[in-house]
Amino acid sequence: MTLPDTPATPAGADRTFQVDLRGLVDLLSHHLYSSPRVYLRELLQNAVDALTARHTLEPDAPTGAFGVRLYADGAVVRVEDDGAGLTEADVHRFLATIGRSSKRAEGIAEQRGDFIGQFGIGLLSCFLVADEIHVLSRSARTPDAPAVEWRGRGDGSYTVRTLPASARPRPGTTVTLTPRADAGEWTRPTQVHALARHFGSLLRHPVTFDDGTAGPGAPGTSVNPEPAPWARTHPTPGARSRALAAYGEEVFGFTPLDTIELDLPAVGLKGIACVLPETVPAGRRHGHRVHVKGMLLSEQAEEILPDWAFFVRCVVDAESLRPTASRESLYEDDTLAAVRDALAERLRDWIARAAASDPDLLHRFLQAHHLAVKSLAVHDDEILRMLLPWLPFETTDGHTTLDEFARTHRTVLVTSSVEEFRQVAAIASAAGLGVVNGGYTYDRELVHRLPEIRPEATVADLDPATLTAHLDPVDRETELAAAAYLAQARDALAVFDCDVALRTFQPASAPALLVDSREARHERTRSRLAREQEGGLWGDILGALRQEAPRAQLILNQLNPLVRTAVTIDEPELARTSAEALYGQAAMLSRRPLRPAESSLINRSFLDLLAHALRKDS
């Protein structure tokens, strides 16, 4: 918008905004609408709203008496409706004034909820594909009303003419566009038909399409031949379920694991939720198809469901949801929040029914979407009680449910990270300890809630002391014989803040176990930084936090033949090298990321042992 340069206007007098229409159209195309294709949606929307107004004027008119007809032959695009039409005064008020909607006109303002569009800018979208808009309309409010012609141009000018009623024998409106050469992608006949099907397949008024090839007077192809699938009648519940699943597959391109009917009478919402048959990759969000009064509003309406419901994709048609100005997303208000909560409750009900009556469906659902259910169970006590016993976890007994695991292990131990579980899994299993991997999202928190479901179960965090307490000590004579080697090993591994001990444990094939935790490593790093900082505020802060840093433990297995040989080594350098090799092997088996110093140690110890072996052979 620009202010006119009118120096003759008295100081302080009101001035009128002038609109640069080309600039406004550019703004719409780049910032309001996602694509030029929306021009057809806006034309359809205006036509449907005009039909709604016509039914208000003639409430006794039979269903289907009024409709919308589309025509596109490559040269023109035309949308004709049997709606309420416009008078000359309406044309000046609504077509020539940006932002003023006929849906706000006196007499029908109280029924605005019946209309799709309420912003008064939709017709401008036609300038995305054409330089001129031709409108021919005749009002249904006055029996002998004349026809009115309006021509709007992209430069901001327009003309209005009153024509005899014979120029448009029936009430309603016809909008004709002559597409620009660069708009052929959106205005060729096949594309217009496809867009009409895309946006208007669920419209409640009859819509037909004609490409001119069938000749004058041909009835045209129906754009919306059937009502929404949930509005149809079916002979049996099974037939209905199959029909809804087929519709979900047609819309979304996958065969649903199941379909959930959605019906919220308070807001006039109906539709289906299709359960995805496969796991949703982390971070991927699926939008939902939302129709408002039959018109497709958005294919990416993530806001209709809560974040945890990423295992379904929905297609719904609603009466009371408010679109934004672009009519490509939903306005966030109390109604949308209530709809979101109500739909979430429908999904919970479906999960509850599957748990109670269809174990096979529940099993297939949890196989694909256990992460979604876990995220829900963390915050939903009802879902927790229903499904926690069914949810799979990684344990020392393999992948199993907590219900089965708790029957075998009265005390359930849980790690705080994946790497800690991998460090101890084999040893803990051999020692008869029941350990659950708590390193995955939600798992640790859910395992700790197990006693709420099974009061007889005990859950505790696994720490190094718990594990080492289940490892058998060696006899005193064996420990004294290995003392010299253990001292060499401790000296070699001091750089890693690692102690060395000798124990016996199963399996005997494991030469060593590295017991360390992420928290302990963080504490050692903090202590090392404190030692490196001399003076200054940062040094004072770290000094105040300094405490005795927990050390890692390399536990050598006396049952392992290699370890029994290593502890007898009396060559200091070879003893150090073997201890470093055992540490490196245990660190790799833990499958945690190796620090650069550890990678260097593994390479060096391997080469030193190889060199020693070659010297011995020669």
Coordinates of C-alpha atoms in Angstrom, one line a residue:
M1 CA 0.0 0.0 0.0
T2 CA 1.1 3.6 -0.7
L3 CA -0.1 6.9 0.5
P4 CA -1.2 9.3 -2.2
D5 CA 0.9 12.4 -2.7
T6 CA -1.8 15.1 -2.1
P7 CA -0.1 18.3 -0.9
A8 CA -3.3 20.2 -1.3
T9 CA -4.9 18.2 1.5
P10 CA -5.1 20.3 4.7
A11 CA -2.8 19.4 7.4
G12 CA -4.2 16.9 9.9
A13 CA -7.0 15.8 7.5
D14 CA -7.8 12.1 7.1
R15 CA -6.2 10.5 4.0
T16 CA -7.2 7.3 2.3
F17 CA -4.8 4.3 1.7
Q18 CA -4.1 3.5 -1.9
V19 CA -3.6 -0.1 -2.8
D20 CA -0.9 -1.3 -5.3
L21 CA -2.9 -4.4 -6.5
R22 CA 0.1 -5.9 -8.3
G23 CA 2.2 -5.6 -5.2
L24 CA -0.7 -7.2 -3.2
V25 CA -1.0 -10.1 -5.6
D26 CA 2.7 -10.7 -5.4
L27 CA 2.4 -10.6 -1.6
L28 CA -0.4 -13.2 -1.7
S29 CA 1.5 -15.5 -4.1
H30 CA 4.7 -15.5 -2.1
H31 CA 3.5 -15.2 1.5
L32 CA -0.1 -16.1 1.9
Y33 CA -0.9 -18.9 -0.5
S34 CA 1.4 -21.9 -1.0
S35 CA 0.8 -22.3 -4.7
P36 CA -1.2 -20.6 -7.6
R37 CA -3.4 -23.7 -7.7
V38 CA -5.4 -22.3 -4.8
Y39 CA -7.2 -20.0 -7.3
L40 CA -9.6 -22.9 -8.1
R41 CA -10.2 -23.6 -4.5
E42 CA -11.1 -20.0 -3.9
L43 CA -13.5 -20.0 -6.8
L44 CA -15.1 -23.2 -5.7
Q45 CA -15.4 -21.9 -2.2
N46 CA -17.1 -18.7 -3.3
A47 CA -19.5 -20.7 -5.4
V48 CA -20.3 -23.1 -2.5
D49 CA -20.8 -20.1 -0.1
A50 CA -23.2 -18.5 -2.7
L51 CA -25.2 -21.8 -2.8
T52 CA -25.4 -21.8 1.0
A53 CA -26.7 -18.2 0.8
R54 CA -29.3 -19.3 -1.9
H55 CA -30.5 -22.1 0.4
T56 CA -31.0 -19.5 3.1
L57 CA -33.2 -17.5 0.8
E58 CA -35.0 -20.6 -0.4
P59 CA -35.0 -23.2 2.4
D60 CA -37.6 -25.3 0.8
A61 CA -35.6 -25.9 -2.4
P62 CA -34.9 -29.7 -2.9
T63 CA -31.4 -31.1 -2.2
G64 CA -29.3 -30.9 -5.4
A65 CA -31.5 -28.2 -7.0
F66 CA -28.5 -25.8 -7.1
G67 CA -25.0 -26.7 -8.1
V68 CA -21.6 -25.6 -9.5
R69 CA -20.3 -26.2 -13.0
L70 CA -16.7 -25.9 -14.0
Y71 CA -15.5 -25.5 -17.6
A72 CA -11.9 -25.4 -18.9
D73 CA -10.8 -25.9 -22.5
G74 CA -7.3 -24.5 -22.4
A75 CA -8.5 -21.0 -23.5
V76 CA -10.7 -20.1 -20.5
V77 CA -11.5 -21.3 -17.1
R78 CA -15.1 -20.8 -16.0
V79 CA -16.9 -21.4 -12.7
E80 CA -20.7 -21.1 -12.7
D81 CA -22.9 -21.4 -9.7
D82 CA -26.7 -21.2 -8.9
G83 CA -26.1 -19.2 -5.8
A84 CA -27.5 -16.1 -4.3
G85 CA -25.8 -13.8 -6.9
L86 CA -24.9 -10.1 -6.6
T87 CA -26.6 -6.8 -7.2
E88 CA -24.8 -3.8 -8.6
A89 CA -24.4 -2.4 -5.1
D90 CA -23.0 -5.7 -3.9
V91 CA -20.5 -5.7 -6.8
H92 CA -19.2 -2.3 -5.8
R93 CA -19.1 -3.2 -2.1
F94 CA -17.6 -6.6 -2.3
L95 CA -15.7 -7.1 -5.5
A96 CA -14.1 -3.7 -5.6
T97 CA -13.2 -3.4 -1.9
I98 CA -10.3 -5.6 -0.8
G99 CA -10.9 -7.3 2.5
R100 CA -14.7 -6.9 2.6
S101 CA -16.5 -10.2 2.4
S102 CA -20.1 -10.7 1.3
K103 CA -20.4 -13.2 4.2
R104 CA -20.2 -10.2 6.5
A105 CA -23.1 -8.5 4.8
E106 CA -26.1 -7.4 6.8
G107 CA -28.8 -10.1 6.9
I108 CA -26.5 -13.1 6.8
A109 CA -23.7 -12.1 9.2
E110 CA -25.4 -14.1 11.9
Q111 CA -25.0 -17.3 9.7
R112 CA -21.3 -16.7 9.0
G113 CA -20.6 -20.1 10.5
D114 CA -22.3 -21.7 7.5
F115 CA -19.8 -20.3 5.1
I116 CA -16.3 -21.5 4.3
G117 CA -14.6 -18.1 3.4
Q118 CA -15.0 -15.0 5.5
F119 CA -12.0 -12.8 4.7
G120 CA -12.9 -11.1 1.4
I121 CA -9.6 -11.7 -0.4
G122 CA -10.2 -15.0 -2.2
L123 CA -11.0 -13.5 -5.6
L124 CA -7.6 -11.9 -5.7
S125 CA -6.0 -15.3 -6.0
C126 CA -7.3 -15.5 -9.6
F127 CA -4.7 -12.8 -10.5
L128 CA -2.1 -15.5 -9.8
V129 CA -3.1 -17.1 -13.1
A130 CA -4.9 -14.4 -15.1
D131 CA -4.6 -10.7 -15.7
E132 CA -8.4 -10.1 -15.9
I133 CA -11.3 -11.5 -14.0
H134 CA -14.8 -11.4 -15.6
V135 CA -17.8 -11.8 -13.3
L136 CA -21.4 -12.0 -14.5
S137 CA -24.0 -12.2 -11.7
R138 CA -27.7 -11.9 -11.1
S139 CA -29.2 -11.7 -7.7
A140 CA -31.7 -14.2 -6.5
R141 CA -33.1 -11.8 -3.9
T142 CA -35.2 -9.8 -6.5
P143 CA -37.1 -11.8 -9.1
D144 CA -36.6 -9.3 -11.9
A145 CA -33.1 -8.3 -10.9
P146 CA -30.8 -7.3 -13.8
A147 CA -27.5 -9.0 -14.6
V148 CA -24.4 -7.2 -13.5
E149 CA -21.0 -7.5 -15.3
W150 CA -17.7 -6.7 -13.4
R151 CA -14.3 -6.8 -15.0
G152 CA -11.3 -6.5 -12.7
R153 CA -7.8 -6.1 -14.0
G154 CA -4.4 -6.7 -12.5
D155 CA -3.5 -3.0 -12.6
G156 CA -6.2 -2.3 -10.0
S157 CA -8.8 -0.9 -12.4
Y158 CA -12.3 -2.3 -12.9
T159 CA -15.5 -1.6 -14.8
V160 CA -19.1 -2.4 -13.9
R161 CA -22.1 -2.6 -16.3
T162 CA -25.8 -3.4 -15.8
L163 CA -27.1 -5.8 -18.4
P164 CA -30.6 -7.1 -19.2
A165 CA -31.8 -10.1 -17.2
S166 CA -31.6 -12.1 -20.4
A167 CA -27.7 -11.8 -20.2
R168 CA -28.0 -14.4 -17.4
P169 CA -31.4 -16.0 -17.4
R170 CA -31.0 -17.8 -14.0
P171 CA -29.8 -16.2 -10.7
G172 CA -26.2 -17.0 -9.7
T173 CA -22.7 -16.0 -10.7
T174 CA -20.2 -16.9 -13.5
V175 CA -16.5 -16.2 -13.1
T176 CA -14.4 -16.4 -16.2
L177 CA -10.6 -16.3 -16.4
T178 CA -8.4 -16.0 -19.5
P179 CA -5.2 -17.6 -18.2
R180 CA -1.8 -16.0 -18.9
A181 CA 0.6 -18.0 -21.0
D182 CA 2.8 -18.8 -17.9
A183 CA -0.2 -20.3 -16.0
G184 CA -0.8 -23.2 -18.3
E185 CA 0.4 -25.6 -15.6
W186 CA -2.6 -24.7 -13.4
T187 CA -5.3 -24.0 -16.0
R188 CA -5.1 -26.8 -18.6
P189 CA -8.3 -28.9 -18.6
T190 CA -6.8 -32.1 -17.0
Q191 CA -5.3 -30.0 -14.2
V192 CA -8.5 -28.1 -13.5
H193 CA -10.4 -31.3 -13.2
A194 CA -7.7 -32.8 -10.9
L195 CA -7.7 -29.7 -8.7
A196 CA -11.5 -29.8 -8.5
R197 CA -11.4 -33.4 -7.4
H198 CA -8.6 -32.6 -5.0
F199 CA -10.3 -29.7 -3.3
G200 CA -13.9 -30.5 -3.7
S201 CA -14.4 -34.3 -3.6
L202 CA -16.3 -34.0 -0.3
L203 CA -18.4 -31.0 -1.1
R204 CA -22.1 -31.4 -0.2
H205 CA -23.4 -29.5 -3.3
P206 CA -23.2 -31.1 -6.8
V207 CA -20.1 -30.0 -8.8
T208 CA -19.5 -31.0 -12.4
F209 CA -16.7 -30.5 -14.9
D210 CA -16.7 -30.0 -18.6
D211 CA -13.7 -29.7 -20.9
G212 CA -15.8 -28.9 -24.0
T213 CA -15.1 -32.1 -25.8
A214 CA -18.6 -33.6 -25.3
G215 CA -20.3 -30.7 -27.1
P216 CA -22.8 -28.1 -26.0
G217 CA -25.4 -29.1 -23.4
A218 CA -23.4 -32.1 -22.2
P219 CA -24.0 -32.7 -18.5
G220 CA -20.3 -32.9 -17.6
T221 CA -18.4 -35.2 -15.3
S222 CA -19.3 -35.3 -11.6
V223 CA -16.4 -34.0 -9.4
N224 CA -18.0 -35.4 -6.2
P225 CA -20.3 -38.2 -7.2
E226 CA -20.5 -39.8 -3.8
P227 CA -20.8 -38.4 -0.3
A228 CA -17.9 -38.8 2.2
P229 CA -17.3 -42.5 2.9
W230 CA -18.3 -42.2 6.6
A231 CA -21.6 -40.7 5.5
R232 CA -22.6 -43.7 3.3
T233 CA -24.6 -46.7 4.5
H234 CA -23.1 -50.2 4.3
P235 CA -24.8 -53.6 4.5
T236 CA -22.6 -54.9 7.4
P237 CA -20.0 -53.5 9.9
G238 CA -17.3 -55.5 8.1
A239 CA -18.3 -53.9 4.7
R240 CA -18.1 -50.5 6.3
S241 CA -14.7 -51.2 7.8
R242 CA -13.4 -52.4 4.5
A243 CA -14.8 -49.3 2.7
L244 CA -13.1 -46.9 5.1
A245 CA -9.8 -48.8 4.8
A246 CA -10.0 -48.6 1.0
Y247 CA -10.7 -44.9 1.2
G248 CA -7.7 -44.5 3.6
E249 CA -5.5 -46.4 1.2
E250 CA -6.7 -44.2 -1.7
V251 CA -6.0 -41.0 0.1
F252 CA -2.7 -41.8 1.9
G253 CA -1.2 -44.6 -0.3
F254 CA -0.9 -47.3 2.4
T255 CA -3.1 -50.1 3.6
P256 CA -4.0 -49.1 7.2
L257 CA -3.3 -51.5 10.0
D258 CA -6.8 -50.4 11.2
T259 CA -9.2 -47.5 10.8
I260 CA -10.7 -45.5 13.6
E261 CA -13.9 -43.7 13.0
L262 CA -14.0 -40.1 14.4
D263 CA -17.2 -38.4 15.3
L264 CA -17.5 -35.2 17.3
P265 CA -21.1 -34.0 17.0
A266 CA -20.5 -30.9 19.1
V267 CA -18.3 -29.4 16.4
G268 CA -19.8 -31.3 13.4
L269 CA -16.6 -33.3 12.8
K270 CA -16.6 -36.7 11.1
G271 CA -13.8 -38.7 9.6
I272 CA -11.3 -41.5 10.0
A273 CA -7.9 -42.1 11.5
C274 CA -5.7 -44.6 9.6
V275 CA -3.2 -46.5 11.7
L276 CA 0.1 -46.6 9.9
P277 CA 1.3 -50.2 9.4
E278 CA 5.0 -49.4 9.8
T279 CA 7.2 -47.6 12.3
V280 CA 7.4 -43.9 11.8
P281 CA 11.0 -42.7 11.5
A282 CA 12.1 -40.5 14.3
G283 CA 11.5 -36.8 13.6
R284 CA 9.1 -37.4 10.7
R285 CA 5.8 -35.7 11.1
H286 CA 2.7 -36.7 9.2
G287 CA 0.1 -34.1 8.3
H288 CA -3.6 -34.7 8.3
R289 CA -6.2 -33.9 5.6
V290 CA -8.7 -31.4 7.0
H291 CA -11.8 -30.4 5.2
V292 CA -14.1 -27.6 6.4
K293 CA -17.7 -28.0 5.3
G294 CA -16.5 -30.4 2.6
M295 CA -13.7 -28.1 1.1
L296 CA -10.2 -29.4 1.5
L297 CA -8.4 -27.0 3.8
S298 CA -5.0 -28.6 4.3
E299 CA -3.1 -31.8 3.7
Q300 CA -0.5 -31.0 6.4
A301 CA -2.6 -30.0 9.4
E302 CA -0.3 -31.4 12.2
E303 CA -2.2 -29.3 14.8
I304 CA -5.3 -31.4 14.7
L305 CA -3.8 -34.1 16.9
P306 CA -1.2 -34.1 19.8
D307 CA 2.4 -34.8 19.0
W308 CA 2.3 -38.4 20.5
A309 CA -0.3 -39.5 17.9
F310 CA 2.2 -39.8 15.1
F311 CA 1.1 -43.4 14.4
V312 CA -2.1 -42.3 12.6
R313 CA -3.0 -40.1 9.7
C314 CA -6.4 -38.5 9.7
V315 CA -8.9 -37.3 7.1
V316 CA -11.7 -35.3 8.7
D317 CA -14.5 -32.9 7.7
A318 CA -15.6 -30.3 10.2
E319 CA -18.2 -27.6 10.5
S320 CA -16.8 -25.4 13.3
L321 CA -13.1 -25.2 12.8
R322 CA -11.8 -21.8 11.7
P323 CA -9.4 -21.5 8.8
T324 CA -6.7 -18.9 8.8
A325 CA -6.7 -16.1 6.1
S326 CA -4.9 -18.3 3.6
R327 CA -7.4 -21.2 4.3
E328 CA -4.5 -23.6 4.3
S329 CA -4.2 -24.2 8.0
L330 CA -6.3 -24.0 11.2
Y331 CA -6.7 -21.1 13.5
E332 CA -5.4 -22.0 16.9
D333 CA -8.3 -21.3 19.3
D334 CA -10.2 -22.9 22.1
T335 CA -12.3 -24.9 19.6
L336 CA -9.3 -26.4 18.0
A337 CA -7.8 -27.3 21.4
A338 CA -11.0 -29.0 22.4
V339 CA -11.1 -30.9 19.1
R340 CA -7.5 -32.0 19.6
D341 CA -8.2 -33.3 23.1
A342 CA -11.4 -35.1 22.0
L343 CA -9.6 -36.8 19.1
A344 CA -6.8 -37.9 21.4
E345 CA -9.4 -39.5 23.6
R346 CA -10.8 -41.4 20.6
L347 CA -7.3 -42.8 19.9
R348 CA -6.9 -43.8 23.6
D349 CA -10.3 -45.6 23.4
W350 CA -9.2 -47.5 20.3
I351 CA -6.0 -48.6 22.1
A352 CA -8.1 -49.7 25.1
R353 CA -10.4 -51.7 22.9
A354 CA -7.5 -53.4 21.1
A355 CA -6.0 -54.3 24.5
A356 CA -9.2 -55.7 25.8
S357 CA -10.6 -57.6 22.8
D358 CA -8.0 -58.0 20.0
P359 CA -4.6 -59.1 21.2
D360 CA -3.4 -59.9 17.7
L361 CA -4.1 -56.4 16.5
L362 CA -2.5 -55.0 19.7
H363 CA 0.6 -57.0 19.1
R364 CA 1.0 -55.9 15.5
F365 CA 0.3 -52.3 16.6
L366 CA 2.9 -52.4 19.4
Q367 CA 5.5 -54.0 17.1
A368 CA 5.3 -51.0 14.8
H369 CA 4.5 -48.1 17.2
H370 CA 5.8 -49.0 20.7
L371 CA 7.6 -45.7 20.9
A372 CA 4.4 -43.7 20.4
V373 CA 2.6 -45.8 23.0
K374 CA 5.5 -45.4 25.4
S375 CA 5.4 -41.6 25.0
L376 CA 1.7 -41.7 25.8
A377 CA 2.0 -44.1 28.7
V378 CA 4.6 -41.8 30.4
H379 CA 1.8 -39.1 30.8
D380 CA -1.4 -41.2 30.7
D381 CA -2.0 -43.4 33.8
E382 CA -4.8 -45.3 32.1
I383 CA -2.7 -46.3 29.1
L384 CA 0.2 -47.1 31.5
R385 CA -2.0 -49.6 33.4
M386 CA -3.4 -51.1 30.2
L387 CA -0.3 -51.4 28.1
L388 CA 2.9 -51.3 30.3
P389 CA 2.8 -55.1 30.7
W390 CA 2.6 -55.5 26.9
L391 CA 5.3 -53.1 25.9
P392 CA 8.6 -54.7 24.6
F393 CA 11.9 -53.8 26.3
E394 CA 15.5 -54.8 25.7
T395 CA 16.6 -56.9 28.6
T396 CA 19.2 -59.5 29.6
D397 CA 16.6 -62.1 28.7
G398 CA 16.3 -60.6 25.2
H399 CA 13.5 -58.4 23.9
T400 CA 10.5 -59.2 26.1
T401 CA 7.6 -57.5 27.9
L402 CA 8.0 -56.2 31.4
D403 CA 5.2 -58.6 32.5
E404 CA 7.2 -61.6 31.5
F405 CA 10.5 -60.2 32.7
A406 CA 9.1 -59.4 36.2
R407 CA 7.9 -63.0 36.6
T408 CA 11.4 -64.2 36.3
H409 CA 13.2 -61.4 38.2
R410 CA 11.7 -60.1 41.4
T411 CA 14.3 -57.2 41.4
V412 CA 14.4 -55.5 38.1
L413 CA 17.6 -53.5 37.5
V414 CA 17.6 -50.7 34.9
T415 CA 20.6 -48.9 33.3
S416 CA 20.6 -45.2 32.6
S417 CA 22.2 -45.5 29.1
V418 CA 22.4 -48.0 26.2
E419 CA 26.2 -48.2 26.5
E420 CA 26.0 -49.2 30.2
F421 CA 23.6 -51.9 29.3
R422 CA 25.9 -53.2 26.6
Q423 CA 28.8 -53.2 29.1
V424 CA 27.1 -55.4 31.6
A425 CA 24.5 -57.4 29.7
A426 CA 26.5 -60.6 29.2
I427 CA 28.0 -60.6 32.7
A428 CA 24.8 -59.7 34.4
S429 CA 22.9 -62.4 32.6
A430 CA 25.4 -65.0 33.6
A431 CA 25.2 -63.8 37.2
G432 CA 21.4 -64.2 37.2
L433 CA 20.7 -60.5 37.4
G434 CA 17.7 -59.1 35.5
V435 CA 18.7 -55.9 33.8
V436 CA 16.6 -53.7 31.5
N437 CA 18.1 -51.3 29.0
G438 CA 16.9 -47.9 30.2
G439 CA 18.8 -45.9 27.7
Y440 CA 16.1 -45.6 25.1
T441 CA 13.5 -42.8 25.1
Y442 CA 11.0 -43.2 27.9
D443 CA 12.2 -46.7 28.9
R444 CA 13.9 -45.9 32.2
E445 CA 11.0 -43.8 33.4
L446 CA 8.5 -46.5 32.4
V447 CA 10.4 -49.3 34.1
H448 CA 10.5 -47.3 37.3
R449 CA 6.7 -47.2 37.2
L450 CA 6.4 -51.0 37.0
P451 CA 5.5 -51.4 40.8
E452 CA 2.4 -49.3 40.1
I453 CA 1.2 -52.2 38.0
R454 CA 2.9 -55.1 39.8
P455 CA 3.3 -54.1 43.4
E456 CA 5.4 -57.2 44.1
A457 CA 8.1 -56.1 41.7
T458 CA 11.1 -54.1 42.9
V459 CA 12.9 -51.7 40.5
A460 CA 16.3 -50.2 41.1
D461 CA 19.0 -48.4 39.1
L462 CA 22.0 -50.5 38.2
D463 CA 25.3 -49.1 39.5
P464 CA 28.8 -50.6 39.3
A465 CA 28.7 -51.6 43.0
T466 CA 25.6 -53.7 42.4
L467 CA 27.3 -55.6 39.6
T468 CA 30.7 -56.1 41.2
A469 CA 28.9 -57.4 44.3
H470 CA 27.7 -60.3 42.2
L471 CA 31.2 -61.2 41.0
D472 CA 33.1 -63.8 43.0
P473 CA 36.4 -62.8 44.6
V474 CA 39.5 -65.0 44.0
D475 CA 41.2 -66.8 46.8
R476 CA 43.9 -64.9 48.8
E477 CA 46.7 -67.0 47.4
T478 CA 45.7 -66.3 43.8
E479 CA 45.4 -62.6 44.5
L480 CA 48.8 -62.4 46.1
A481 CA 50.4 -64.2 43.1
A482 CA 48.8 -61.6 40.8
A483 CA 49.6 -58.6 42.9
A484 CA 52.7 -57.5 40.9
Y485 CA 50.8 -57.7 37.6
L486 CA 47.8 -55.9 39.0
A487 CA 50.1 -53.1 40.2
Q488 CA 51.7 -52.8 36.7
A489 CA 48.2 -52.7 35.2
R490 CA 47.0 -50.0 37.5
D491 CA 50.0 -47.9 36.7
A492 CA 49.5 -48.4 33.0
L493 CA 45.8 -47.4 33.1
A494 CA 46.1 -44.6 35.6
V495 CA 45.9 -42.1 32.7
F496 CA 42.3 -43.3 32.2
D497 CA 41.4 -43.0 35.9
C498 CA 40.9 -46.8 35.8
D499 CA 41.4 -49.2 38.7
V500 CA 42.1 -52.9 38.1
A501 CA 40.7 -55.9 40.1
L502 CA 40.8 -59.7 39.7
R503 CA 37.5 -61.6 40.0
T504 CA 35.8 -64.7 38.7
F505 CA 32.6 -64.6 36.7
Q506 CA 30.7 -66.1 33.8
P507 CA 31.0 -66.4 30.9
A508 CA 34.6 -67.6 31.2
S509 CA 35.1 -66.6 27.5
A510 CA 35.0 -62.9 28.6
P511 CA 38.6 -61.9 29.7
A512 CA 37.7 -58.6 31.2
L513 CA 34.8 -56.3 32.0
L514 CA 35.1 -52.5 32.0
V515 CA 32.7 -51.0 34.5
D516 CA 32.1 -47.3 34.0
S517 CA 29.2 -44.9 33.8
R518 CA 28.5 -41.8 31.8
E519 CA 28.1 -39.8 35.0
A520 CA 31.5 -41.1 36.3
R521 CA 33.2 -40.1 33.1
H522 CA 31.6 -36.6 33.3
E523 CA 32.7 -36.2 36.9
R524 CA 36.3 -37.2 36.0
T525 CA 36.3 -34.7 33.1
R526 CA 35.1 -31.9 35.4
S527 CA 37.7 -32.8 38.0
R528 CA 40.4 -32.8 35.3
L529 CA 39.3 -29.4 34.1
A530 CA 39.4 -28.1 37.7
R531 CA 43.0 -29.3 38.0
E532 CA 44.0 -27.6 34.7
Q533 CA 42.5 -24.3 35.7
E534 CA 44.7 -22.2 38.0
G535 CA 43.1 -19.2 39.5
G536 CA 40.3 -17.1 38.0
L537 CA 36.6 -17.3 38.5
W538 CA 36.2 -20.5 36.5
G539 CA 38.9 -22.2 38.6
D540 CA 37.1 -21.1 41.8
I541 CA 33.8 -22.5 40.5
L542 CA 35.3 -25.8 39.5
G543 CA 37.3 -26.0 42.7
A544 CA 34.1 -25.5 44.8
L545 CA 32.5 -28.4 42.8
R546 CA 35.6 -30.7 43.1
Q547 CA 35.1 -34.0 44.8
E548 CA 36.8 -37.4 44.7
A549 CA 36.1 -38.4 41.1
P550 CA 34.7 -42.0 40.7
R551 CA 37.1 -44.3 38.9
A552 CA 36.4 -46.8 36.2
Q553 CA 37.1 -50.4 37.0
L554 CA 38.7 -53.0 34.7
I555 CA 37.7 -56.3 36.2
L556 CA 39.9 -59.2 35.0
N557 CA 38.3 -62.7 34.8
Q558 CA 40.4 -65.3 36.5
L559 CA 38.3 -68.0 34.8
N560 CA 39.6 -66.9 31.4
P561 CA 42.8 -68.8 30.2
L562 CA 44.3 -65.6 28.7
V563 CA 44.0 -63.7 31.9
R564 CA 45.5 -66.6 33.9
T565 CA 48.5 -66.4 31.6
A566 CA 48.7 -62.6 31.7
V567 CA 48.9 -62.3 35.5
T568 CA 52.0 -64.5 35.5
I569 CA 54.0 -62.1 33.2
D570 CA 57.1 -60.9 34.9
E571 CA 58.4 -58.6 32.1
P572 CA 57.3 -55.0 33.1
E573 CA 56.8 -53.7 29.6
L574 CA 55.0 -56.8 28.4
A575 CA 52.8 -56.7 31.5
R576 CA 51.9 -53.0 30.8
T577 CA 51.2 -53.8 27.1
S578 CA 48.9 -56.8 27.9
A579 CA 47.0 -54.7 30.5
E580 CA 46.5 -52.0 27.9
A581 CA 45.3 -54.6 25.3
L582 CA 42.8 -56.0 27.8
Y583 CA 41.5 -52.5 28.6
G584 CA 41.1 -51.7 24.9
Q585 CA 39.3 -54.9 24.2
A586 CA 36.9 -54.3 27.1
A587 CA 36.3 -50.7 26.0
M588 CA 35.4 -51.9 22.5
L589 CA 33.1 -54.6 23.8
S590 CA 31.2 -51.8 25.8
R591 CA 30.4 -50.3 22.4
R592 CA 30.6 -46.8 23.7
P593 CA 32.4 -44.1 21.7
L594 CA 36.2 -44.4 22.1
R595 CA 38.2 -41.4 23.2
P596 CA 41.2 -40.5 20.9
A597 CA 43.6 -41.7 23.7
E598 CA 41.8 -45.0 23.9
S599 CA 42.0 -45.6 20.1
S600 CA 45.7 -44.7 20.2
L601 CA 46.2 -47.2 23.1
I602 CA 44.4 -50.0 21.2
N603 CA 46.6 -49.5 18.1
R604 CA 49.8 -49.2 20.1
S605 CA 49.2 -52.2 22.3
F606 CA 48.3 -54.4 19.2
L607 CA 51.6 -53.4 17.5
D608 CA 53.6 -53.9 20.6
L609 CA 52.2 -57.4 21.2
L610 CA 52.8 -58.2 17.5
A611 CA 56.4 -57.0 17.8
H612 CA 56.9 -59.0 20.9
A613 CA 55.5 -62.2 19.3
L614 CA 57.8 -61.7 16.2
R615 CA 60.9 -61.2 18.4
K616 CA 60.1 -64.3 20.4
D617 CA 59.6 -66.4 17.2
S618 CA 62.9 -65.2 15.8

